CSV table of C-alpha atoms in Angstrom, one decimal:
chain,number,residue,atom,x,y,z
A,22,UNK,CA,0.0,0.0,0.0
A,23,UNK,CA,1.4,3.6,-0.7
A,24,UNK,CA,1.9,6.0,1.8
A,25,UNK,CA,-0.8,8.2,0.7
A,26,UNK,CA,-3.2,5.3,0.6
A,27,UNK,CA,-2.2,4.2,4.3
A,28,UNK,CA,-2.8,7.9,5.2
A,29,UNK,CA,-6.6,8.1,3.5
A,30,UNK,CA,-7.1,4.7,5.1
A,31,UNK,CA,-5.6,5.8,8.3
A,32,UNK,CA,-8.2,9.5,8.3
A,33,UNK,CA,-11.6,7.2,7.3
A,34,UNK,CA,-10.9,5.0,10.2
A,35,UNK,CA,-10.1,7.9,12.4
A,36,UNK,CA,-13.1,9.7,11.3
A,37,UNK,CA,-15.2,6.8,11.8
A,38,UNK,CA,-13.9,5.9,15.6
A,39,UNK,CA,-14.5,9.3,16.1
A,40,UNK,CA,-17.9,9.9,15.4
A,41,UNK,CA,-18.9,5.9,16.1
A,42,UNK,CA,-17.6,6.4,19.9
A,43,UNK,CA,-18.4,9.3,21.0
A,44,UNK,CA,-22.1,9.0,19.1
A,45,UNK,CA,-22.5,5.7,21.3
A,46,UNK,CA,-20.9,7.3,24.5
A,47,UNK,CA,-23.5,10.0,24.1
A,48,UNK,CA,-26.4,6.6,23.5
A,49,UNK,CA,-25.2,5.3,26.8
A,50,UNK,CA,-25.8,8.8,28.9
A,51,UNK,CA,-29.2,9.5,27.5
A,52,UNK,CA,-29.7,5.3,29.0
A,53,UNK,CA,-29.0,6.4,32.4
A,54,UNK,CA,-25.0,4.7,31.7
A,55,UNK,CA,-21.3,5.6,31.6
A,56,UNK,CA,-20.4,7.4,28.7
A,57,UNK,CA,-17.3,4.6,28.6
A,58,UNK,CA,-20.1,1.8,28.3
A,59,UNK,CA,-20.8,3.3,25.1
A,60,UNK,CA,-17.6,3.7,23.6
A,61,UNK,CA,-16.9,0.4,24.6
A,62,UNK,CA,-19.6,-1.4,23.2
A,63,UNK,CA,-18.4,0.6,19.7
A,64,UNK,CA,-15.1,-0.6,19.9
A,65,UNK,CA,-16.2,-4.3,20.0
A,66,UNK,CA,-18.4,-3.5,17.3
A,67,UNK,CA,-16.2,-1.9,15.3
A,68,UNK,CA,-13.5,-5.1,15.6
A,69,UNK,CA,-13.5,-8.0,13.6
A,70,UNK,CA,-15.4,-10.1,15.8
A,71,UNK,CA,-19.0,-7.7,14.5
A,72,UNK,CA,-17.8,-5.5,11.8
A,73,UNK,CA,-15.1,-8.1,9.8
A,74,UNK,CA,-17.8,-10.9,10.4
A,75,UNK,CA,-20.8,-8.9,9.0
A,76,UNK,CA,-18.7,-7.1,6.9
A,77,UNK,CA,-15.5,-8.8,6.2
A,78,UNK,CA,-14.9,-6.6,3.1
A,79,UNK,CA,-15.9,-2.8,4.5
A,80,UNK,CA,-13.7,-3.8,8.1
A,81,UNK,CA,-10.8,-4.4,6.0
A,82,UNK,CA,-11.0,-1.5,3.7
A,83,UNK,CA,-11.3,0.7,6.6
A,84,UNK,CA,-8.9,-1.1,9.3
A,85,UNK,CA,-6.0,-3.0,6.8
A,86,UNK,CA,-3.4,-4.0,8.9
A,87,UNK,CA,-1.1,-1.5,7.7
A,88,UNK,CA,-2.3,1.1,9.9
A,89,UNK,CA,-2.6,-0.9,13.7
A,90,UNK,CA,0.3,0.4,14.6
A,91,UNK,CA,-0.5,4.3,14.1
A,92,UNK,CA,-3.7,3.3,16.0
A,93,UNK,CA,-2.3,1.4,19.0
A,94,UNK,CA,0.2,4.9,18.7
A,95,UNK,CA,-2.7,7.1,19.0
A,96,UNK,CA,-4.2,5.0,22.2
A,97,UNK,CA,-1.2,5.1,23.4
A,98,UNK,CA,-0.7,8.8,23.3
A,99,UNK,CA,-4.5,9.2,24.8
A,100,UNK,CA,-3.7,6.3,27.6
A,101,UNK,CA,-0.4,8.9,28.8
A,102,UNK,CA,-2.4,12.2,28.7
A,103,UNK,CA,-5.8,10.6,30.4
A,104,UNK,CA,-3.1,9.0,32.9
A,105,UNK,CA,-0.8,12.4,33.4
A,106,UNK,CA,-4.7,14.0,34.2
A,107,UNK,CA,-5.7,11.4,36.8
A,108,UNK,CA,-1.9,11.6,38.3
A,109,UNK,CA,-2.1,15.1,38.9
A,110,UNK,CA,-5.8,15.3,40.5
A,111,UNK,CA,-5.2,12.3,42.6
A,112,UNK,CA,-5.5,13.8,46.2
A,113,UNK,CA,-6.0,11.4,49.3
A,114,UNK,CA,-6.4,14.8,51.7
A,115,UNK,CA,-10.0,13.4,50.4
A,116,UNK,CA,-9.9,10.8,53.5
A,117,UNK,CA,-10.6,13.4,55.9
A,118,UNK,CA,-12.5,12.4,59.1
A,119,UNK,CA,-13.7,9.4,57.0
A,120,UNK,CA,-9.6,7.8,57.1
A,121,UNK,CA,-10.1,5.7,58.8
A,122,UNK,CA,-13.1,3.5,57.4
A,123,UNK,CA,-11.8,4.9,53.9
A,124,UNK,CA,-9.0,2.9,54.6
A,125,UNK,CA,-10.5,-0.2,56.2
A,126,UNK,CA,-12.8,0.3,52.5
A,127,UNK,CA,-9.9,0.4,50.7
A,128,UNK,CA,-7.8,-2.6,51.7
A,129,UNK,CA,-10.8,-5.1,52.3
A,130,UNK,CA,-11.9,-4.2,48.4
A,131,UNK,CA,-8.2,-5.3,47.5
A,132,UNK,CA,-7.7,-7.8,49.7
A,133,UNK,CA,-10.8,-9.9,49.7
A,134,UNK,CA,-10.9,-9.7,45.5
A,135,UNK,CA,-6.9,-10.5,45.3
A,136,UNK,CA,-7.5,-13.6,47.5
A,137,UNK,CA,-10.2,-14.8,45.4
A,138,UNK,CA,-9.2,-14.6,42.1
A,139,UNK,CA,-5.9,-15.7,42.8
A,140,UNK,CA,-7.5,-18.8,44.6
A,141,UNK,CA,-9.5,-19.2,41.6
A,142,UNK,CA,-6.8,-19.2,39.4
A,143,UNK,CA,-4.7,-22.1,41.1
A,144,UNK,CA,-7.6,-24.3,42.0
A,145,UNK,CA,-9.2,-23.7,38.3
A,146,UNK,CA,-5.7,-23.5,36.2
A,147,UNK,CA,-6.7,-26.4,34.3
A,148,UNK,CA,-10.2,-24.3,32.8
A,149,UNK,CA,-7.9,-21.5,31.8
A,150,UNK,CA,-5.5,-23.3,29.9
A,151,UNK,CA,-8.6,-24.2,28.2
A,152,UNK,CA,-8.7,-21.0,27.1
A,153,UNK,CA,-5.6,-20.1,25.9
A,154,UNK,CA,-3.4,-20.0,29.1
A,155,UNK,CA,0.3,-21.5,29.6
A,156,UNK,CA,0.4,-25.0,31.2
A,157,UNK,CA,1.7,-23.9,34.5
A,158,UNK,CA,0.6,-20.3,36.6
A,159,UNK,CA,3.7,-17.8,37.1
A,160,UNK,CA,3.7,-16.1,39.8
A,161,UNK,CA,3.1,-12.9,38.3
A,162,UNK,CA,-0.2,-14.6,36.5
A,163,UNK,CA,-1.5,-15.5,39.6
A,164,UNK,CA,-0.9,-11.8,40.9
A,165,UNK,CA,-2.6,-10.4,37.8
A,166,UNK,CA,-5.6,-13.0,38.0
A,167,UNK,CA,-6.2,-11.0,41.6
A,168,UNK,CA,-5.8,-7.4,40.4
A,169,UNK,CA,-8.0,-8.1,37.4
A,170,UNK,CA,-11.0,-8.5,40.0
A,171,UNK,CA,-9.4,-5.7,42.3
A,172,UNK,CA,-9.8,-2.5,40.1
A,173,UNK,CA,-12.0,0.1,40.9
A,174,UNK,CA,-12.0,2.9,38.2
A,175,UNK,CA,-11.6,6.4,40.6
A,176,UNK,CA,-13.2,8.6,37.4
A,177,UNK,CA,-16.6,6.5,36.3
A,178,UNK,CA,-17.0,6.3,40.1
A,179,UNK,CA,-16.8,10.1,41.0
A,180,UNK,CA,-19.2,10.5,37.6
A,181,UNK,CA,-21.6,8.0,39.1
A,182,UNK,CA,-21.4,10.3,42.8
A,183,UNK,CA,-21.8,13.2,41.1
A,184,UNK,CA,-24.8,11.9,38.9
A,185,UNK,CA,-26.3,10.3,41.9
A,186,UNK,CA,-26.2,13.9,44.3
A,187,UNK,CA,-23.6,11.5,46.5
A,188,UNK,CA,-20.8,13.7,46.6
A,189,UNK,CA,-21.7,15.4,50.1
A,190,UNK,CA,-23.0,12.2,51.3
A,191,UNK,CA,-20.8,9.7,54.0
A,192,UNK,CA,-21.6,6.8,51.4
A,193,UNK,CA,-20.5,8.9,48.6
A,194,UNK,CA,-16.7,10.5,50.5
A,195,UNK,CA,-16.0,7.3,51.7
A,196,UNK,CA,-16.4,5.5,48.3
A,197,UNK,CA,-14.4,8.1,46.4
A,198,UNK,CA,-11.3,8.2,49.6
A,199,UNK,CA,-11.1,4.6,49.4
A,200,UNK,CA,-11.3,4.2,45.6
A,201,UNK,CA,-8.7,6.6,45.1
A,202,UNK,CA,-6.2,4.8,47.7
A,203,UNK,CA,-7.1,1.6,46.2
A,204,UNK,CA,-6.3,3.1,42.5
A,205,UNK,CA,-2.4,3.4,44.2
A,206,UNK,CA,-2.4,0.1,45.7
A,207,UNK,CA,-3.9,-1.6,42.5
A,208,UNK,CA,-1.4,-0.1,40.5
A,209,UNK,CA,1.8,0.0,42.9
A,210,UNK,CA,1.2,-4.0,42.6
A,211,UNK,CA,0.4,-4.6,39.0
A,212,UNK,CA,4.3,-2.5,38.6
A,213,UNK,CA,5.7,-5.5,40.3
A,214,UNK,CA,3.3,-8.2,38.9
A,215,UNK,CA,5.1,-6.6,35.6
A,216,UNK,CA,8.4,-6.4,36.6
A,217,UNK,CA,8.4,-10.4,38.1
A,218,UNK,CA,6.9,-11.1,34.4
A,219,UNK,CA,10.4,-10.0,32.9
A,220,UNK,CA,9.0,-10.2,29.1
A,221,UNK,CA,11.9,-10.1,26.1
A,222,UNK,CA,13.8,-8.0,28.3
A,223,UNK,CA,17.8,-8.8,28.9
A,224,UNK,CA,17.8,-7.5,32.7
A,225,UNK,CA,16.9,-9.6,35.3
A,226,UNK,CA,13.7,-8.6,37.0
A,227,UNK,CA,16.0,-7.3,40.5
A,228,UNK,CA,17.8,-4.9,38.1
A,229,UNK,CA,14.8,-3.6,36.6
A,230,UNK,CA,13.7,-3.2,40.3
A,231,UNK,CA,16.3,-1.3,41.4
A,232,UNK,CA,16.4,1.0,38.2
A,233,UNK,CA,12.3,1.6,39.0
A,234,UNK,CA,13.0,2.3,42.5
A,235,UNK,CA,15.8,4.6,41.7
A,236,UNK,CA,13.8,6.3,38.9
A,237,UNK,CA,10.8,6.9,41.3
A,238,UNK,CA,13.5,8.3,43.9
A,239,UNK,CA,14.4,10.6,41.0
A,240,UNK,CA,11.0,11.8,40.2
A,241,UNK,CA,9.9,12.2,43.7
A,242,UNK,CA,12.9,14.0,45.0
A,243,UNK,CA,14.3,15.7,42.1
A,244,UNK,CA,11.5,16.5,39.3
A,245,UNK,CA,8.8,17.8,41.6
A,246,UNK,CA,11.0,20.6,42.6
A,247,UNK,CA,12.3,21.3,39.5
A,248,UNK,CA,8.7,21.5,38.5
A,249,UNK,CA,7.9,23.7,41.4
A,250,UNK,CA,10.5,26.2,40.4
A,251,UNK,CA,10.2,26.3,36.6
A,252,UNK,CA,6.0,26.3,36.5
A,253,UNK,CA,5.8,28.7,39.9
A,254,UNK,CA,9.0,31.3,38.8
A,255,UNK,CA,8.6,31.4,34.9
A,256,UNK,CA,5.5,31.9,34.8
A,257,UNK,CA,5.1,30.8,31.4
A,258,UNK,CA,2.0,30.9,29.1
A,259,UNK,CA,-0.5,27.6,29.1
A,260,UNK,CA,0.1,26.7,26.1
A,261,UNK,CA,4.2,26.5,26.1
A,262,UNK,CA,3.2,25.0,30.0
A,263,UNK,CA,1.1,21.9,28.9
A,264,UNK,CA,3.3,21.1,25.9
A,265,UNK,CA,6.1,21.1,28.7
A,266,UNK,CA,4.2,18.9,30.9
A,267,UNK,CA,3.1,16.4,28.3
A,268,UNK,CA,6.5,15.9,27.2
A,269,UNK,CA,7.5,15.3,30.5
A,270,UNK,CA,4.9,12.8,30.5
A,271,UNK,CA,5.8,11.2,27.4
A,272,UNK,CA,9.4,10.9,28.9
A,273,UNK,CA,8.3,9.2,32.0
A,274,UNK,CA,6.1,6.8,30.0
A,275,UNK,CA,9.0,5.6,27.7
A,276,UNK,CA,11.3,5.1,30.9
A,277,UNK,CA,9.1,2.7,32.6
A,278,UNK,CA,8.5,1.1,29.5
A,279,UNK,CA,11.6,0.4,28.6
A,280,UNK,CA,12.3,-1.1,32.3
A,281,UNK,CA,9.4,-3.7,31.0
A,282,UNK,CA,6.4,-1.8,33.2
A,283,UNK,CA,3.2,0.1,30.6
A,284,UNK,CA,3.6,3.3,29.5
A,285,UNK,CA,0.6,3.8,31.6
A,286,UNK,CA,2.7,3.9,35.2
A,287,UNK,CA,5.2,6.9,33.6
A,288,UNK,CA,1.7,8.8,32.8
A,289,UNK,CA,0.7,8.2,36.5
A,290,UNK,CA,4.0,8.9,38.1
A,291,UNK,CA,4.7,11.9,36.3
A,292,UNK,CA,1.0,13.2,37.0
A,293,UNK,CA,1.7,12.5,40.9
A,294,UNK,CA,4.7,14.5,41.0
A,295,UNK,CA,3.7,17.3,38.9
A,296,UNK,CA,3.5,20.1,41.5
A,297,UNK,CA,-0.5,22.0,42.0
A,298,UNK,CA,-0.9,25.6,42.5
A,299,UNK,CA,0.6,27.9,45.2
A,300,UNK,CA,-2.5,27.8,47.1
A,301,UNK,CA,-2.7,23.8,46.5
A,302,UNK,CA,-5.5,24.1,43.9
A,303,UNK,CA,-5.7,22.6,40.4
A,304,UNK,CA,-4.5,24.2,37.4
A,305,UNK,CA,-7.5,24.9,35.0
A,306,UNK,CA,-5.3,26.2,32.0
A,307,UNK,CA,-3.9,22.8,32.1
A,308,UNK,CA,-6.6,20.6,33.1
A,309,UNK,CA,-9.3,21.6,30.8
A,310,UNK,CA,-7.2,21.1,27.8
A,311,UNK,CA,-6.3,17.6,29.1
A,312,UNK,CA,-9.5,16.4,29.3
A,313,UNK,CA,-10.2,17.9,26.0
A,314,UNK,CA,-7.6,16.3,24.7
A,315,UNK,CA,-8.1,12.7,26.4
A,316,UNK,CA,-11.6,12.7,25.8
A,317,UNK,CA,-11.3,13.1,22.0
A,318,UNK,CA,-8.3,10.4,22.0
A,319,UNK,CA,-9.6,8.0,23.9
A,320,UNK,CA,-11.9,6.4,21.4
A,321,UNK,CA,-9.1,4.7,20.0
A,322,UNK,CA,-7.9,2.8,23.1
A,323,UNK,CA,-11.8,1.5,23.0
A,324,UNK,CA,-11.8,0.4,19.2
A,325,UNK,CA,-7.7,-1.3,20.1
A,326,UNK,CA,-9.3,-2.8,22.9
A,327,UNK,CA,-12.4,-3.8,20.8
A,328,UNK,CA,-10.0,-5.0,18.3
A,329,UNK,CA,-8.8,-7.9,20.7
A,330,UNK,CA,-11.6,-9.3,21.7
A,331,UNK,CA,-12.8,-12.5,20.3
A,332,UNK,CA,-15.8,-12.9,20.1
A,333,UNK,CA,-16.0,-15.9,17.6
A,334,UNK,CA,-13.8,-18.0,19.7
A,335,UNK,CA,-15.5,-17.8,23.0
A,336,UNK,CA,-17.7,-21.0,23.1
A,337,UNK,CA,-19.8,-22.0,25.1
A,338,UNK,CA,-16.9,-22.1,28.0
A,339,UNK,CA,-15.7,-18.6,27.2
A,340,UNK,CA,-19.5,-17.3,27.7
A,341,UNK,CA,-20.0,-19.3,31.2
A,342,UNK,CA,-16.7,-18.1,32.7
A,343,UNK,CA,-17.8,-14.7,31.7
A,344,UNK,CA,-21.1,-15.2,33.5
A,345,UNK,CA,-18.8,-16.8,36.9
A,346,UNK,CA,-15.9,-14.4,36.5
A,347,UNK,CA,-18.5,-11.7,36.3
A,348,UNK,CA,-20.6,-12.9,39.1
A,349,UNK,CA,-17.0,-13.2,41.6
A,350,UNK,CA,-15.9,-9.5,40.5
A,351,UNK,CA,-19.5,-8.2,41.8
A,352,UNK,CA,-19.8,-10.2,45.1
A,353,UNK,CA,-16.4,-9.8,46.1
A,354,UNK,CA,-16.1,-5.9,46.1
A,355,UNK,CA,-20.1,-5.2,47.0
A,356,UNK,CA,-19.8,-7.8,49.4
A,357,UNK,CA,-16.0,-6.7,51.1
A,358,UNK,CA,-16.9,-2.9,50.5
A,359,UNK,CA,-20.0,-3.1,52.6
A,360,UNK,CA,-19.0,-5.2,55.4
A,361,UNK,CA,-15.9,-3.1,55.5
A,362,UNK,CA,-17.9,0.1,55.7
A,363,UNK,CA,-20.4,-1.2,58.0
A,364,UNK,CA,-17.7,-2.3,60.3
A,365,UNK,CA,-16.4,1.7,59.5
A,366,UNK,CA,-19.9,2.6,61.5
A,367,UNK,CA,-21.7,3.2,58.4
A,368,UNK,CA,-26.0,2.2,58.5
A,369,UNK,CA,-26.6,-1.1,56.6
A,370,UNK,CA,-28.2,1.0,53.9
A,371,UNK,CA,-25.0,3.5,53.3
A,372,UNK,CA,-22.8,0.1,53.7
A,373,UNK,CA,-24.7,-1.5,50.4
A,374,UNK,CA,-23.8,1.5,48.4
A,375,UNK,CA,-20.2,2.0,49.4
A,376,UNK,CA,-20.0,-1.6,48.2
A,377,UNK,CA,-21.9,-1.1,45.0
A,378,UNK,CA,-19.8,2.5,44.1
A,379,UNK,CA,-16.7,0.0,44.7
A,380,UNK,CA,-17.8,-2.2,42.1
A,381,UNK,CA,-17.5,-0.2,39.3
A,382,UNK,CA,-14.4,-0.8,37.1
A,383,UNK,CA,-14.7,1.1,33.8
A,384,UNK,CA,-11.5,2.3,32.3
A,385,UNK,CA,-9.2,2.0,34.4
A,386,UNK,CA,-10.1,-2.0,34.2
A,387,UNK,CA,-9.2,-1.9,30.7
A,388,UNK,CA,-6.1,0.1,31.1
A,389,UNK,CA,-5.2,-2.8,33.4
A,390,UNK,CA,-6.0,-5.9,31.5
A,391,UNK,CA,-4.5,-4.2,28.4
A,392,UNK,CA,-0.9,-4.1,30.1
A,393,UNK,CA,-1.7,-7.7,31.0
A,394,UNK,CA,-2.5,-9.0,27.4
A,395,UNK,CA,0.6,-7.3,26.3
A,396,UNK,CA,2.8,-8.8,29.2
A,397,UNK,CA,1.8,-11.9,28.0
A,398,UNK,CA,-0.5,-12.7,31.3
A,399,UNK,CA,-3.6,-12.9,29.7
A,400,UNK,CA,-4.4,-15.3,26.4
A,401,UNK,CA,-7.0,-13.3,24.0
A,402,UNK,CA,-9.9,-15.4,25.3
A,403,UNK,CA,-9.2,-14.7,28.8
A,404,UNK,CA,-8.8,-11.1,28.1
A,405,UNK,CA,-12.0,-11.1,26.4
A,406,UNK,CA,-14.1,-12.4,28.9
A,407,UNK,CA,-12.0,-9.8,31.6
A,408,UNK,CA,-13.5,-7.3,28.8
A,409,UNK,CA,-17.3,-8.5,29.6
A,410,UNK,CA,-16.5,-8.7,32.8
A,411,UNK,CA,-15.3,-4.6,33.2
A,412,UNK,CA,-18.3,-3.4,31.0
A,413,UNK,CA,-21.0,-5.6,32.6
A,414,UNK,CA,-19.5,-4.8,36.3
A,415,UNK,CA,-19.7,-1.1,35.1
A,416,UNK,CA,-23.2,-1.5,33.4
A,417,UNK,CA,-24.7,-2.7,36.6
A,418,UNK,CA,-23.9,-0.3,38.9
A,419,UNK,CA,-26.2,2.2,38.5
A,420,UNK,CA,-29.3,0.1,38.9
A,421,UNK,CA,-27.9,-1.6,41.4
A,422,UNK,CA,-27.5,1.7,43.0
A,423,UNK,CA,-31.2,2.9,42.1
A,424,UNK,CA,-31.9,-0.4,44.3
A,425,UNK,CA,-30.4,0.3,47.0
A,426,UNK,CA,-32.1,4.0,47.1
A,427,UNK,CA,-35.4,2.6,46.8
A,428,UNK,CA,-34.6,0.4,49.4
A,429,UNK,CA,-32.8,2.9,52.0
A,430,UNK,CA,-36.7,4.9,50.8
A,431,UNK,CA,-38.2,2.2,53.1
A,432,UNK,CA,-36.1,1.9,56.0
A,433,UNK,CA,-37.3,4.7,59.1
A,434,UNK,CA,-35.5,8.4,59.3
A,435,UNK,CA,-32.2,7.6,61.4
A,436,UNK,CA,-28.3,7.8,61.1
A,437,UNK,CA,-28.2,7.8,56.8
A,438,UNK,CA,-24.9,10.0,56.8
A,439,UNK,CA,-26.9,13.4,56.4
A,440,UNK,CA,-24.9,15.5,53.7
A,441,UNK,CA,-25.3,18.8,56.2
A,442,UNK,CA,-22.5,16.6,58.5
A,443,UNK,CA,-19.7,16.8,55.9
A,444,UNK,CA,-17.9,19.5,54.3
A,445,UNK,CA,-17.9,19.7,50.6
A,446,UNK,CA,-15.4,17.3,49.6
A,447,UNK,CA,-12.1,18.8,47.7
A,448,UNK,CA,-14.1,18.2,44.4
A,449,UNK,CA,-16.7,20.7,44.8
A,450,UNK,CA,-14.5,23.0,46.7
A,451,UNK,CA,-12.1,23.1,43.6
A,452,UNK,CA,-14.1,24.0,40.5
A,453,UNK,CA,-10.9,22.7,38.4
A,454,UNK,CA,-12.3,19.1,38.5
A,455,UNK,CA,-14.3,19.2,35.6
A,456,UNK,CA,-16.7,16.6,34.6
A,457,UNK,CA,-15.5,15.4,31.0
A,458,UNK,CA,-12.5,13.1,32.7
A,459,UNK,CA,-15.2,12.1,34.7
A,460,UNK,CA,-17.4,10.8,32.2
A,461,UNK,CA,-14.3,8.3,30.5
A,462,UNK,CA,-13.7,6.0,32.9
């Protein structure tokens, strides 16, 4: 194919993932869902398990494989910026006078989940390899099966809150606190679930360990600073500023790839470390255009993503694990969320929806099991039923939330966490966290 064929093939496919997802994310709103559930369900649609089996001849005019790899370049360039965003807004000052229980939240939603689906992966190894697994579980497999049921996605949850009138509520600050200190657990242990994995790379995992460690010394005692200095002193225009700061996030990404980690723990570091405002508020000159950015980018993560799954090799297996894997991932976080939050001293009522909020993976799922299908700790089938499992896990948890309203309705006036107790949270205090990055995942 000539170059300027590959780039008119490349623009029709961009324009159609373009209007496809967003056009379906906007579908899933008006239905009361995620906008993510929407661009989801267009990715799958548009891969070749719908599109190239319908239409074999239209799905490879517009996606020939000349032009994957300037798509999976393009969701991987969304994947840093949406990542460098949710870096730099992650504050745990959120935990508040909830810490405590926000904490107990947060470890019994990773704990409980981890111990499960790493149980179910040893005791059921011989189903997976059924499905495309290795004969034997590494350790690091074993480690992903857990996170894979662990992940609660920080941004669809604080959209759902938000949605829901949640956000002043005890239910509501105590889901967000302990979803955002699960976010650095969850991702603090898939880097080392990585790192064990080793992949093509000629370093032994211990030196890539001590290169990460000394890398994230670097960037926590060196490049904040820096960063303090040059953003607070120069005072430079927005523009000149977020090109800086993308860069830098770029930079990061390729480091930790190259040490065998995703490019998505770079994004996150470097967001952590970049520095806020004087007065400890966000940056709206640069977070705005982030999440414009992000949100228009992000639609081709879903249709890569899409791309993967199989749908015509699932069987009747493949669509009964989905239905048990799906069914674990929902009782394991409602189930350890609530009890944790009832043991917290929240109302039975208040506990159920802590528990439900928990629940819902979204992007940050996917971001997950994509580094795990390119790690080599996920066979396509597996990571195609994880794929259900993340969009049916996130479909569900708004009814399931309308349920538990209707039944908190019934119960007599008592203690329900009355939103006049609280203080607004930092997210309605800081008029910087706007809802587009929200709405993705």
């Amino acid at each position: 194919m000539s170059p300027d064929a590959l780039i008119a093939h490349f623009v029709g496919a961009s324009a159609l993932i373009l209007v496809a997802a967003h056009a379906a994310g906007w579908a899933a709103r008006k239905l009361g869902q995620p906008y993510i559930v929407g661009q989801l369900t267009a990715g799958i649609a548009l891969g070749p398990s719908l599109l190239g089996s319908a239409v074999p001849g239209a799905y490879k005019t517009l996606f020939p494989e000349e032009i994957d790899t300037a798509l999976t370049g393009f969701a991987q360039f969304a994947l840093v910026v949406f990542l460098f965003a949710v870096g730099y807004e992650l504050d745990l000052k959120l935990l508040g006078d909830r810490a405590r229980t926000a904490v107990t939240v947060a470890l019994a939603s990773f704990l409980v989940p981890m111990l499960v689906g790493g149980g179910c992966a040893l005791l059921f190894w011989d189903r997976l390899r059924a499905l495309g697994m290795p004969r034997d579980p590494s350790p690091s497999t074993v480690v992903f099966a857990g996170i894979a049921l662990s992940v609660t996605a920080v941004p669809v949850l604080t959209a759902i809150v938000r949605e829901n009138g949640l956000a002043r509520t005890v239910p509501g600050v105590v889901a967000v606190s302990a979803a955002g200190l699960l976010d650095v657990v969850c991702w603090t242990v898939l880097a080392g679930a990585l790192l064990e994995n080793g992949g093509d790379h000629t370093l032994g995992w211990p030196w890539r360990v001590a290169i990460a460690a000394g890398f994230l010394a670097g960037m926590l005692l060196a490049a904040r600073p820096v960063l303090r200095r040059l953003l607070w002193r120069t005072r430079m225009e927005p523009s000149l500023r977020m090109a800086l700061l993308i860069g830098f996030a770029l930079g990061s990404a390729w480091v930790t790839h190259s040490l065998g980690l995703h490019v998505i723990f770079g994004a996150l570091l470097a967001g952590v470390v970049t520095p806020r405002e004087p007065d400890d508020r966000l940056d709206p000159d640069l977070l705005r255009p982030l999440h414009d950015v992000s949100s228009l980018l992000l639609p081709f993560f879903f249709v890569v993503s899409g791309q993967a799954v199989v749908l015509n090799g699932m069987g009747a297996t493949g669509w009964v694990a989905v239905l048990v894997v799906t069914a674990l991932a929902a009782v394991t976080k409602i189930g350890s969320g609530a009890a944790a939050a009832r043991l917290g001293g929240l109302d039975r009522h208040d506990a159920y929806t802590v528990g439900i909020l928990m629940s819902a993976r979204g992007l940050t799922e996917l971001i997950a099991l994509d580094a795990g299908l390119h790690a080599g700790l996920l066979s396509d089938r597996l990571y195609s039923i994880l794929v259900f499992m993340a969009l049916a896990t996130t479909l569900f948890t708004q009814p399931l939330l309308h349920l538990a309203r209707r039944l908190a309705e019934r119960r007599p006036r008592g203690r329900t966490g009355d939103p006049a107790d609280l203080p607004p949270p930092p997210s309605e205090r800081d008029d910087t966290r706007t809802a587009p990055a929200a709405d993705l995942g």
